[in-house]
Amino acid sequence: MNTEEAYDQWADQYDTNKNRTRDLEAVALRATIAHIAAERCLEIGCGTGKNTAWLVAHCGHVTAVDFSTEMLARAKGKITSDRVTFLQADILRPWTFAQGLYDLVTFSLVLEHIPNLDPILRETAKVLKPGGHVYLGELHPFKQYGGTKARFTTENGTHVVPCFDHHVSDFTQAAARAGLKLLDLQEYFDDDDRAAPPRLLVLVLGR
């Protein structure tokens, strides 16, 4: 099962399953970019819209992108604002879906499913306004080293979504090669327990 098929199958239970990574990432995104003013936002990996509604309230307009038909259907069913445009697209292909330049580009739990960060961050840099910001919220590599992967269960068993390990330096060096600067790096822990490995890695990049 490829990543698109997995998320299509996961969509009907994605919002209701217990998922600490999903929930903590929503907290991290809000805490990280609440102070960033953005008229135009490009949301990569909008999924079922768990962050989209907040981004619409925070930004002037949001272009919300996902490649899962079923995930997008659920997002569209929840959010009907004329300040959001939902688009289905594969970010591994050239970003012809981008509608001009953006003040803010967000990635929420997306890049663990991408084998090579470089082309994605190069495309990001192309659509980012000077002075703009990029938010990356990803499963921490420390969790990946321990075997944590995106997974869900159906009547046919447990399904693991295809994932790739990216080290912290992979993110920062790919960003530098794309001409993006590291502005902030944060780690988020379950129940703020800093004696355990962090669950999330959050980076803010800029031009």
JSON list of C-alpha atoms in Angstrom, two decimals:
[
{"chain": "A", "resi": 1, "resn": "MET", "atom": "CA", "xyz": [0.00, 0.00, 0.00]},
{"chain": "A", "resi": 2, "resn": "ASN", "atom": "CA", "xyz": [1.50, 3.35, -1.01]},
{"chain": "A", "resi": 3, "resn": "THR", "atom": "CA", "xyz": [1.18, 6.54, 1.01]},
{"chain": "A", "resi": 4, "resn": "GLU", "atom": "CA", "xyz": [-1.78, 7.94, -0.92]},
{"chain": "A", "resi": 5, "resn": "GLU", "atom": "CA", "xyz": [-3.75, 4.70, -0.60]},
{"chain": "A", "resi": 6, "resn": "ALA", "atom": "CA", "xyz": [-2.93, 4.51, 3.10]},
{"chain": "A", "resi": 7, "resn": "TYR", "atom": "CA", "xyz": [-4.24, 7.98, 3.84]},
{"chain": "A", "resi": 8, "resn": "ASP", "atom": "CA", "xyz": [-7.34, 7.38, 1.74]},
{"chain": "A", "resi": 9, "resn": "GLN", "atom": "CA", "xyz": [-8.11, 4.37, 3.93]},
{"chain": "A", "resi": 10, "resn": "TRP", "atom": "CA", "xyz": [-7.16, 6.18, 7.15]},
{"chain": "A", "resi": 11, "resn": "ALA", "atom": "CA", "xyz": [-9.32, 9.23, 6.42]},
{"chain": "A", "resi": 12, "resn": "ASP", "atom": "CA", "xyz": [-12.60, 8.01, 7.91]},
{"chain": "A", "resi": 13, "resn": "GLN", "atom": "CA", "xyz": [-11.01, 7.43, 11.32]},
{"chain": "A", "resi": 14, "resn": "TYR", "atom": "CA", "xyz": [-8.13, 9.92, 11.29]},
{"chain": "A", "resi": 15, "resn": "ASP", "atom": "CA", "xyz": [-9.94, 12.51, 13.40]},
{"chain": "A", "resi": 16, "resn": "THR", "atom": "CA", "xyz": [-11.27, 10.04, 15.97]},
{"chain": "A", "resi": 17, "resn": "ASN", "atom": "CA", "xyz": [-8.37, 7.63, 16.54]},
{"chain": "A", "resi": 18, "resn": "LYS", "atom": "CA", "xyz": [-6.11, 8.23, 19.51]},
{"chain": "A", "resi": 19, "resn": "ASN", "atom": "CA", "xyz": [-3.08, 9.93, 17.97]},
{"chain": "A", "resi": 20, "resn": "ARG", "atom": "CA", "xyz": [-0.65, 11.77, 20.24]},
{"chain": "A", "resi": 21, "resn": "THR", "atom": "CA", "xyz": [1.53, 12.90, 17.34]},
{"chain": "A", "resi": 22, "resn": "ARG", "atom": "CA", "xyz": [-1.41, 14.49, 15.50]},
{"chain": "A", "resi": 23, "resn": "ASP", "atom": "CA", "xyz": [-2.66, 16.25, 18.61]},
{"chain": "A", "resi": 24, "resn": "LEU", "atom": "CA", "xyz": [0.73, 17.54, 19.77]},
{"chain": "A", "resi": 25, "resn": "GLU", "atom": "CA", "xyz": [1.56, 18.81, 16.30]},
{"chain": "A", "resi": 26, "resn": "ALA", "atom": "CA", "xyz": [-1.64, 20.89, 16.30]},
{"chain": "A", "resi": 27, "resn": "VAL", "atom": "CA", "xyz": [-0.51, 22.46, 19.58]},
{"chain": "A", "resi": 28, "resn": "ALA", "atom": "CA", "xyz": [2.98, 23.07, 18.21]},
{"chain": "A", "resi": 29, "resn": "LEU", "atom": "CA", "xyz": [1.79, 24.76, 15.03]},
{"chain": "A", "resi": 30, "resn": "ARG", "atom": "CA", "xyz": [-0.40, 27.20, 16.91]},
{"chain": "A", "resi": 31, "resn": "ALA", "atom": "CA", "xyz": [2.26, 28.03, 19.47]},
{"chain": "A", "resi": 32, "resn": "THR", "atom": "CA", "xyz": [4.97, 28.44, 16.84]},
{"chain": "A", "resi": 33, "resn": "ILE", "atom": "CA", "xyz": [3.29, 30.68, 14.28]},
{"chain": "A", "resi": 34, "resn": "ALA", "atom": "CA", "xyz": [0.71, 32.59, 16.31]},
{"chain": "A", "resi": 35, "resn": "HIS", "atom": "CA", "xyz": [2.95, 35.67, 16.22]},
{"chain": "A", "resi": 36, "resn": "ILE", "atom": "CA", "xyz": [3.67, 35.43, 12.47]},
{"chain": "A", "resi": 37, "resn": "ALA", "atom": "CA", "xyz": [1.46, 37.68, 10.37]},
{"chain": "A", "resi": 38, "resn": "ALA", "atom": "CA", "xyz": [0.61, 36.10, 7.03]},
{"chain": "A", "resi": 39, "resn": "GLU", "atom": "CA", "xyz": [-1.77, 37.31, 4.36]},
{"chain": "A", "resi": 40, "resn": "ARG", "atom": "CA", "xyz": [-1.24, 34.28, 2.12]},
{"chain": "A", "resi": 41, "resn": "CYS", "atom": "CA", "xyz": [-0.54, 30.80, 3.48]},
{"chain": "A", "resi": 42, "resn": "LEU", "atom": "CA", "xyz": [0.27, 27.57, 1.64]},
{"chain": "A", "resi": 43, "resn": "GLU", "atom": "CA", "xyz": [-0.61, 24.56, 3.80]},
{"chain": "A", "resi": 44, "resn": "ILE", "atom": "CA", "xyz": [1.14, 21.39, 2.62]},
{"chain": "A", "resi": 45, "resn": "GLY", "atom": "CA", "xyz": [-0.54, 18.24, 3.92]},
{"chain": "A", "resi": 46, "resn": "CYS", "atom": "CA", "xyz": [-3.83, 19.69, 5.11]},
{"chain": "A", "resi": 47, "resn": "GLY", "atom": "CA", "xyz": [-5.27, 16.22, 5.67]},
{"chain": "A", "resi": 48, "resn": "THR", "atom": "CA", "xyz": [-8.74, 16.37, 7.18]},
{"chain": "A", "resi": 49, "resn": "GLY", "atom": "CA", "xyz": [-8.31, 20.06, 8.01]},
{"chain": "A", "resi": 50, "resn": "LYS", "atom": "CA", "xyz": [-7.07, 19.68, 11.59]},
{"chain": "A", "resi": 51, "resn": "ASN", "atom": "CA", "xyz": [-5.02, 22.86, 11.23]},
{"chain": "A", "resi": 52, "resn": "THR", "atom": "CA", "xyz": [-6.77, 24.47, 8.28]},
{"chain": "A", "resi": 53, "resn": "ALA", "atom": "CA", "xyz": [-9.58, 26.13, 10.21]},
{"chain": "A", "resi": 54, "resn": "TRP", "atom": "CA", "xyz": [-7.08, 27.77, 12.56]},
{"chain": "A", "resi": 55, "resn": "LEU", "atom": "CA", "xyz": [-4.91, 28.90, 9.65]},
{"chain": "A", "resi": 56, "resn": "VAL", "atom": "CA", "xyz": [-7.93, 30.41, 7.90]},
{"chain": "A", "resi": 57, "resn": "ALA", "atom": "CA", "xyz": [-8.68, 32.45, 11.02]},
{"chain": "A", "resi": 58, "resn": "HIS", "atom": "CA", "xyz": [-5.03, 33.46, 11.34]},
{"chain": "A", "resi": 59, "resn": "CYS", "atom": "CA", "xyz": [-4.25, 34.28, 7.69]},
{"chain": "A", "resi": 60, "resn": "GLY", "atom": "CA", "xyz": [-5.95, 36.21, 4.94]},
{"chain": "A", "resi": 61, "resn": "HIS", "atom": "CA", "xyz": [-6.18, 33.24, 2.59]},
{"chain": "A", "resi": 62, "resn": "VAL", "atom": "CA", "xyz": [-5.04, 29.61, 2.74]},
{"chain": "A", "resi": 63, "resn": "THR", "atom": "CA", "xyz": [-4.21, 27.32, -0.16]},
{"chain": "A", "resi": 64, "resn": "ALA", "atom": "CA", "xyz": [-4.65, 23.90, 1.45]},
{"chain": "A", "resi": 65, "resn": "VAL", "atom": "CA", "xyz": [-2.99, 21.03, -0.42]},
{"chain": "A", "resi": 66, "resn": "ASP", "atom": "CA", "xyz": [-3.13, 17.27, 0.03]},
{"chain": "A", "resi": 67, "resn": "PHE", "atom": "CA", "xyz": [-2.80, 14.32, -2.33]},
{"chain": "A", "resi": 68, "resn": "SER", "atom": "CA", "xyz": [-5.38, 12.10, -0.60]},
{"chain": "A", "resi": 69, "resn": "THR", "atom": "CA", "xyz": [-8.82, 12.39, -2.16]},
{"chain": "A", "resi": 70, "resn": "GLU", "atom": "CA", "xyz": [-10.54, 11.11, 0.97]},
{"chain": "A", "resi": 71, "resn": "MET", "atom": "CA", "xyz": [-8.63, 13.36, 3.36]},
{"chain": "A", "resi": 72, "resn": "LEU", "atom": "CA", "xyz": [-9.50, 16.39, 1.23]},
{"chain": "A", "resi": 73, "resn": "ALA", "atom": "CA", "xyz": [-13.16, 15.38, 1.10]},
{"chain": "A", "resi": 74, "resn": "ARG", "atom": "CA", "xyz": [-13.34, 15.46, 4.89]},
{"chain": "A", "resi": 75, "resn": "ALA", "atom": "CA", "xyz": [-11.54, 18.79, 5.09]},
{"chain": "A", "resi": 76, "resn": "LYS", "atom": "CA", "xyz": [-13.93, 20.32, 2.55]},
{"chain": "A", "resi": 77, "resn": "GLY", "atom": "CA", "xyz": [-16.88, 18.98, 4.54]},
{"chain": "A", "resi": 78, "resn": "LYS", "atom": "CA", "xyz": [-15.69, 20.75, 7.68]},
{"chain": "A", "resi": 79, "resn": "ILE", "atom": "CA", "xyz": [-14.47, 24.08, 6.28]},
{"chain": "A", "resi": 80, "resn": "THR", "atom": "CA", "xyz": [-16.54, 26.12, 3.84]},
{"chain": "A", "resi": 81, "resn": "SER", "atom": "CA", "xyz": [-14.85, 29.52, 4.14]},
{"chain": "A", "resi": 82, "resn": "ASP", "atom": "CA", "xyz": [-14.23, 31.49, 0.94]},
{"chain": "A", "resi": 83, "resn": "ARG", "atom": "CA", "xyz": [-10.77, 32.24, 2.38]},
{"chain": "A", "resi": 84, "resn": "VAL", "atom": "CA", "xyz": [-9.52, 28.72, 1.69]},
{"chain": "A", "resi": 85, "resn": "THR", "atom": "CA", "xyz": [-8.85, 26.93, -1.59]},
{"chain": "A", "resi": 86, "resn": "PHE", "atom": "CA", "xyz": [-8.46, 23.15, -1.41]},
{"chain": "A", "resi": 87, "resn": "LEU", "atom": "CA", "xyz": [-6.26, 21.50, -4.02]},
{"chain": "A", "resi": 88, "resn": "GLN", "atom": "CA", "xyz": [-5.22, 17.92, -4.66]},
{"chain": "A", "resi": 89, "resn": "ALA", "atom": "CA", "xyz": [-1.57, 17.70, -5.67]},
{"chain": "A", "resi": 90, "resn": "ASP", "atom": "CA", "xyz": [1.55, 15.57, -5.47]},
{"chain": "A", "resi": 91, "resn": "ILE", "atom": "CA", "xyz": [4.35, 17.67, -3.97]},
{"chain": "A", "resi": 92, "resn": "LEU", "atom": "CA", "xyz": [6.95, 15.33, -5.49]},
{"chain": "A", "resi": 93, "resn": "ARG", "atom": "CA", "xyz": [6.08, 16.90, -8.85]},
{"chain": "A", "resi": 94, "resn": "PRO", "atom": "CA", "xyz": [6.77, 20.55, -9.82]},
{"chain": "A", "resi": 95, "resn": "TRP", "atom": "CA", "xyz": [4.56, 22.86, -7.78]},
{"chain": "A", "resi": 96, "resn": "THR", "atom": "CA", "xyz": [2.30, 24.13, -10.55]},
{"chain": "A", "resi": 97, "resn": "PHE", "atom": "CA", "xyz": [-0.48, 24.23, -7.94]},
{"chain": "A", "resi": 98, "resn": "ALA", "atom": "CA", "xyz": [1.12, 27.20, -6.16]},
{"chain": "A", "resi": 99, "resn": "GLN", "atom": "CA", "xyz": [-0.83, 30.40, -6.70]},
{"chain": "A", "resi": 100, "resn": "GLY", "atom": "CA", "xyz": [1.86, 33.07, -6.65]},
{"chain": "A", "resi": 101, "resn": "LEU", "atom": "CA", "xyz": [4.05, 33.76, -3.63]},
{"chain": "A", "resi": 102, "resn": "TYR", "atom": "CA", "xyz": [3.20, 33.10, 0.02]},
{"chain": "A", "resi": 103, "resn": "ASP", "atom": "CA", "xyz": [4.06, 34.74, 3.33]},
{"chain": "A", "resi": 104, "resn": "LEU", "atom": "CA", "xyz": [3.83, 31.40, 5.13]},
{"chain": "A", "resi": 105, "resn": "VAL", "atom": "CA", "xyz": [4.27, 27.78, 4.07]},
{"chain": "A", "resi": 106, "resn": "THR", "atom": "CA", "xyz": [3.41, 25.02, 6.55]},
{"chain": "A", "resi": 107, "resn": "PHE", "atom": "CA", "xyz": [4.21, 21.31, 6.59]},
{"chain": "A", "resi": 108, "resn": "SER", "atom": "CA", "xyz": [2.42, 19.18, 9.19]},
{"chain": "A", "resi": 109, "resn": "LEU", "atom": "CA", "xyz": [3.59, 15.56, 9.50]},
{"chain": "A", "resi": 110, "resn": "VAL", "atom": "CA", "xyz": [4.40, 15.36, 5.81]},
{"chain": "A", "resi": 111, "resn": "LEU", "atom": "CA", "xyz": [8.13, 15.07, 5.32]},
{"chain": "A", "resi": 112, "resn": "GLU", "atom": "CA", "xyz": [8.52, 11.71, 7.03]},
{"chain": "A", "resi": 113, "resn": "HIS", "atom": "CA", "xyz": [6.79, 10.32, 3.92]},
{"chain": "A", "resi": 114, "resn": "ILE", "atom": "CA", "xyz": [9.22, 12.03, 1.52]},
{"chain": "A", "resi": 115, "resn": "PRO", "atom": "CA", "xyz": [12.44, 10.19, 0.60]},
{"chain": "A", "resi": 116, "resn": "ASN", "atom": "CA", "xyz": [14.46, 13.28, -0.39]},
{"chain": "A", "resi": 117, "resn": "LEU", "atom": "CA", "xyz": [14.01, 16.66, 1.30]},
{"chain": "A", "resi": 118, "resn": "ASP", "atom": "CA", "xyz": [16.01, 18.70, -1.20]},
{"chain": "A", "resi": 119, "resn": "PRO", "atom": "CA", "xyz": [13.50, 19.03, -4.08]},
{"chain": "A", "resi": 120, "resn": "ILE", "atom": "CA", "xyz": [10.68, 19.81, -1.64]},
{"chain": "A", "resi": 121, "resn": "LEU", "atom": "CA", "xyz": [12.56, 22.61, 0.07]},
{"chain": "A", "resi": 122, "resn": "ARG", "atom": "CA", "xyz": [13.74, 24.00, -3.26]},
{"chain": "A", "resi": 123, "resn": "GLU", "atom": "CA", "xyz": [10.13, 24.23, -4.43]},
{"chain": "A", "resi": 124, "resn": "THR", "atom": "CA", "xyz": [9.24, 25.82, -1.08]},
{"chain": "A", "resi": 125, "resn": "ALA", "atom": "CA", "xyz": [11.88, 28.50, -1.52]},
{"chain": "A", "resi": 126, "resn": "LYS", "atom": "CA", "xyz": [10.53, 29.31, -4.98]},
{"chain": "A", "resi": 127, "resn": "VAL", "atom": "CA", "xyz": [7.04, 30.11, -3.67]},
{"chain": "A", "resi": 128, "resn": "LEU", "atom": "CA", "xyz": [8.09, 31.94, -0.48]},
{"chain": "A", "resi": 129, "resn": "LYS", "atom": "CA", "xyz": [8.07, 35.72, -0.40]},
{"chain": "A", "resi": 130, "resn": "PRO", "atom": "CA", "xyz": [11.20, 37.50, 0.79]},
{"chain": "A", "resi": 131, "resn": "GLY", "atom": "CA", "xyz": [10.78, 37.82, 4.54]},
{"chain": "A", "resi": 132, "resn": "GLY", "atom": "CA", "xyz": [8.37, 34.87, 4.56]},
{"chain": "A", "resi": 133, "resn": "HIS", "atom": "CA", "xyz": [8.38, 31.91, 6.93]},
{"chain": "A", "resi": 134, "resn": "VAL", "atom": "CA", "xyz": [8.25, 28.13, 6.65]},
{"chain": "A", "resi": 135, "resn": "TYR", "atom": "CA", "xyz": [6.92, 25.96, 9.47]},
{"chain": "A", "resi": 136, "resn": "LEU", "atom": "CA", "xyz": [7.94, 22.29, 9.63]},
{"chain": "A", "resi": 137, "resn": "GLY", "atom": "CA", "xyz": [6.26, 20.07, 12.23]},
{"chain": "A", "resi": 138, "resn": "GLU", "atom": "CA", "xyz": [7.52, 16.50, 11.99]},
{"chain": "A", "resi": 139, "resn": "LEU", "atom": "CA", "xyz": [7.76, 13.30, 13.98]},
{"chain": "A", "resi": 140, "resn": "HIS", "atom": "CA", "xyz": [11.08, 13.60, 15.80]},
{"chain": "A", "resi": 141, "resn": "PRO", "atom": "CA", "xyz": [13.85, 11.36, 14.42]},
{"chain": "A", "resi": 142, "resn": "PHE", "atom": "CA", "xyz": [14.46, 10.11, 17.97]},
{"chain": "A", "resi": 143, "resn": "LYS", "atom": "CA", "xyz": [10.97, 8.57, 17.83]},
{"chain": "A", "resi": 144, "resn": "GLN", "atom": "CA", "xyz": [11.69, 7.13, 14.40]},
{"chain": "A", "resi": 145, "resn": "TYR", "atom": "CA", "xyz": [14.88, 5.51, 15.70]},
{"chain": "A", "resi": 146, "resn": "GLY", "atom": "CA", "xyz": [12.72, 3.71, 18.27]},
{"chain": "A", "resi": 147, "resn": "GLY", "atom": "CA", "xyz": [10.41, 2.35, 15.58]},
{"chain": "A", "resi": 148, "resn": "THR", "atom": "CA", "xyz": [7.54, 4.85, 15.75]},
{"chain": "A", "resi": 149, "resn": "LYS", "atom": "CA", "xyz": [5.76, 5.21, 12.40]},
{"chain": "A", "resi": 150, "resn": "ALA", "atom": "CA", "xyz": [2.43, 6.56, 11.19]},
{"chain": "A", "resi": 151, "resn": "ARG", "atom": "CA", "xyz": [0.00, 3.63, 11.44]},
{"chain": "A", "resi": 152, "resn": "PHE", "atom": "CA", "xyz": [-3.67, 2.84, 11.73]},
{"chain": "A", "resi": 153, "resn": "THR", "atom": "CA", "xyz": [-5.82, -0.24, 12.23]},
{"chain": "A", "resi": 154, "resn": "THR", "atom": "CA", "xyz": [-8.75, -1.53, 10.20]},
{"chain": "A", "resi": 155, "resn": "GLU", "atom": "CA", "xyz": [-10.65, -4.80, 10.23]},
{"chain": "A", "resi": 156, "resn": "ASN", "atom": "CA", "xyz": [-7.90, -6.13, 7.97]},
{"chain": "A", "resi": 157, "resn": "GLY", "atom": "CA", "xyz": [-5.17, -5.42, 10.51]},
{"chain": "A", "resi": 158, "resn": "THR", "atom": "CA", "xyz": [-2.61, -2.70, 11.23]},
{"chain": "A", "resi": 159, "resn": "HIS", "atom": "CA", "xyz": [-1.32, -0.66, 8.31]},
{"chain": "A", "resi": 160, "resn": "VAL", "atom": "CA", "xyz": [2.01, 1.18, 8.49]},
{"chain": "A", "resi": 161, "resn": "VAL", "atom": "CA", "xyz": [2.35, 4.18, 6.20]},
{"chain": "A", "resi": 162, "resn": "PRO", "atom": "CA", "xyz": [5.63, 4.26, 4.20]},
{"chain": "A", "resi": 163, "resn": "CYS", "atom": "CA", "xyz": [8.12, 6.43, 6.11]},
{"chain": "A", "resi": 164, "resn": "PHE", "atom": "CA", "xyz": [11.71, 7.63, 5.75]},
{"chain": "A", "resi": 165, "resn": "ASP", "atom": "CA", "xyz": [14.10, 8.64, 8.52]},
{"chain": "A", "resi": 166, "resn": "HIS", "atom": "CA", "xyz": [15.43, 12.21, 8.35]},
{"chain": "A", "resi": 167, "resn": "HIS", "atom": "CA", "xyz": [18.01, 13.33, 10.88]},
{"chain": "A", "resi": 168, "resn": "VAL", "atom": "CA", "xyz": [17.92, 16.83, 12.35]},
{"chain": "A", "resi": 169, "resn": "SER", "atom": "CA", "xyz": [20.92, 17.81, 10.22]},
{"chain": "A", "resi": 170, "resn": "ASP", "atom": "CA", "xyz": [19.12, 16.54, 7.11]},
{"chain": "A", "resi": 171, "resn": "PHE", "atom": "CA", "xyz": [16.47, 19.19, 7.62]},
{"chain": "A", "resi": 172, "resn": "THR", "atom": "CA", "xyz": [18.86, 22.04, 8.36]},
{"chain": "A", "resi": 173, "resn": "GLN", "atom": "CA", "xyz": [21.29, 21.21, 5.56]},
{"chain": "A", "resi": 174, "resn": "ALA", "atom": "CA", "xyz": [18.56, 20.73, 2.94]},
{"chain": "A", "resi": 175, "resn": "ALA", "atom": "CA", "xyz": [17.12, 24.07, 3.99]},
{"chain": "A", "resi": 176, "resn": "ALA", "atom": "CA", "xyz": [20.51, 25.76, 3.59]},
{"chain": "A", "resi": 177, "resn": "ARG", "atom": "CA", "xyz": [20.98, 24.23, 0.14]},
{"chain": "A", "resi": 178, "resn": "ALA", "atom": "CA", "xyz": [17.58, 25.66, -0.85]},
{"chain": "A", "resi": 179, "resn": "GLY", "atom": "CA", "xyz": [18.60, 29.14, 0.33]},
{"chain": "A", "resi": 180, "resn": "LEU", "atom": "CA", "xyz": [16.48, 29.06, 3.48]},
{"chain": "A", "resi": 181, "resn": "LYS", "atom": "CA", "xyz": [17.72, 30.12, 6.91]},
{"chain": "A", "resi": 182, "resn": "LEU", "atom": "CA", "xyz": [17.01, 28.32, 10.16]},
{"chain": "A", "resi": 183, "resn": "LEU", "atom": "CA", "xyz": [15.21, 30.81, 12.40]},
{"chain": "A", "resi": 184, "resn": "ASP", "atom": "CA", "xyz": [14.08, 28.52, 15.21]},
{"chain": "A", "resi": 185, "resn": "LEU", "atom": "CA", "xyz": [14.20, 24.88, 16.31]},
{"chain": "A", "resi": 186, "resn": "GLN", "atom": "CA", "xyz": [12.01, 23.41, 19.04]},
{"chain": "A", "resi": 187, "resn": "GLU", "atom": "CA", "xyz": [11.30, 19.96, 20.41]},
{"chain": "A", "resi": 188, "resn": "TYR", "atom": "CA", "xyz": [7.95, 18.92, 21.87]},
{"chain": "A", "resi": 189, "resn": "PHE", "atom": "CA", "xyz": [7.62, 16.18, 24.49]},
{"chain": "A", "resi": 190, "resn": "ASP", "atom": "CA", "xyz": [4.69, 14.02, 25.59]},
{"chain": "A", "resi": 191, "resn": "ASP", "atom": "CA", "xyz": [3.26, 15.60, 28.74]},
{"chain": "A", "resi": 192, "resn": "ASP", "atom": "CA", "xyz": [6.33, 17.88, 28.73]},
{"chain": "A", "resi": 193, "resn": "ASP", "atom": "CA", "xyz": [8.36, 14.94, 30.03]},
{"chain": "A", "resi": 194, "resn": "ARG", "atom": "CA", "xyz": [11.93, 15.89, 29.12]},
{"chain": "A", "resi": 195, "resn": "ALA", "atom": "CA", "xyz": [13.35, 12.65, 30.52]},
{"chain": "A", "resi": 196, "resn": "ALA", "atom": "CA", "xyz": [11.87, 10.82, 27.52]},
{"chain": "A", "resi": 197, "resn": "PRO", "atom": "CA", "xyz": [12.65, 11.26, 23.80]},
{"chain": "A", "resi": 198, "resn": "PRO", "atom": "CA", "xyz": [10.81, 14.20, 22.21]},
{"chain": "A", "resi": 199, "resn": "ARG", "atom": "CA", "xyz": [7.85, 13.38, 19.99]},
{"chain": "A", "resi": 200, "resn": "LEU", "atom": "CA", "xyz": [8.03, 16.33, 17.62]},
{"chain": "A", "resi": 201, "resn": "LEU", "atom": "CA", "xyz": [10.69, 18.32, 15.85]},
{"chain": "A", "resi": 202, "resn": "VAL", "atom": "CA", "xyz": [9.62, 21.83, 14.85]},
{"chain": "A", "resi": 203, "resn": "LEU", "atom": "CA", "xyz": [11.67, 24.13, 12.65]},
{"chain": "A", "resi": 204, "resn": "VAL", "atom": "CA", "xyz": [10.98, 27.63, 11.39]},
{"chain": "A", "resi": 205, "resn": "LEU", "atom": "CA", "xyz": [12.81, 28.66, 8.23]},
{"chain": "A", "resi": 206, "resn": "GLY", "atom": "CA", "xyz": [12.92, 31.99, 6.49]},
{"chain": "A", "resi": 207, "resn": "ARG", "atom": "CA", "xyz": [14.20, 33.94, 3.53]}
]
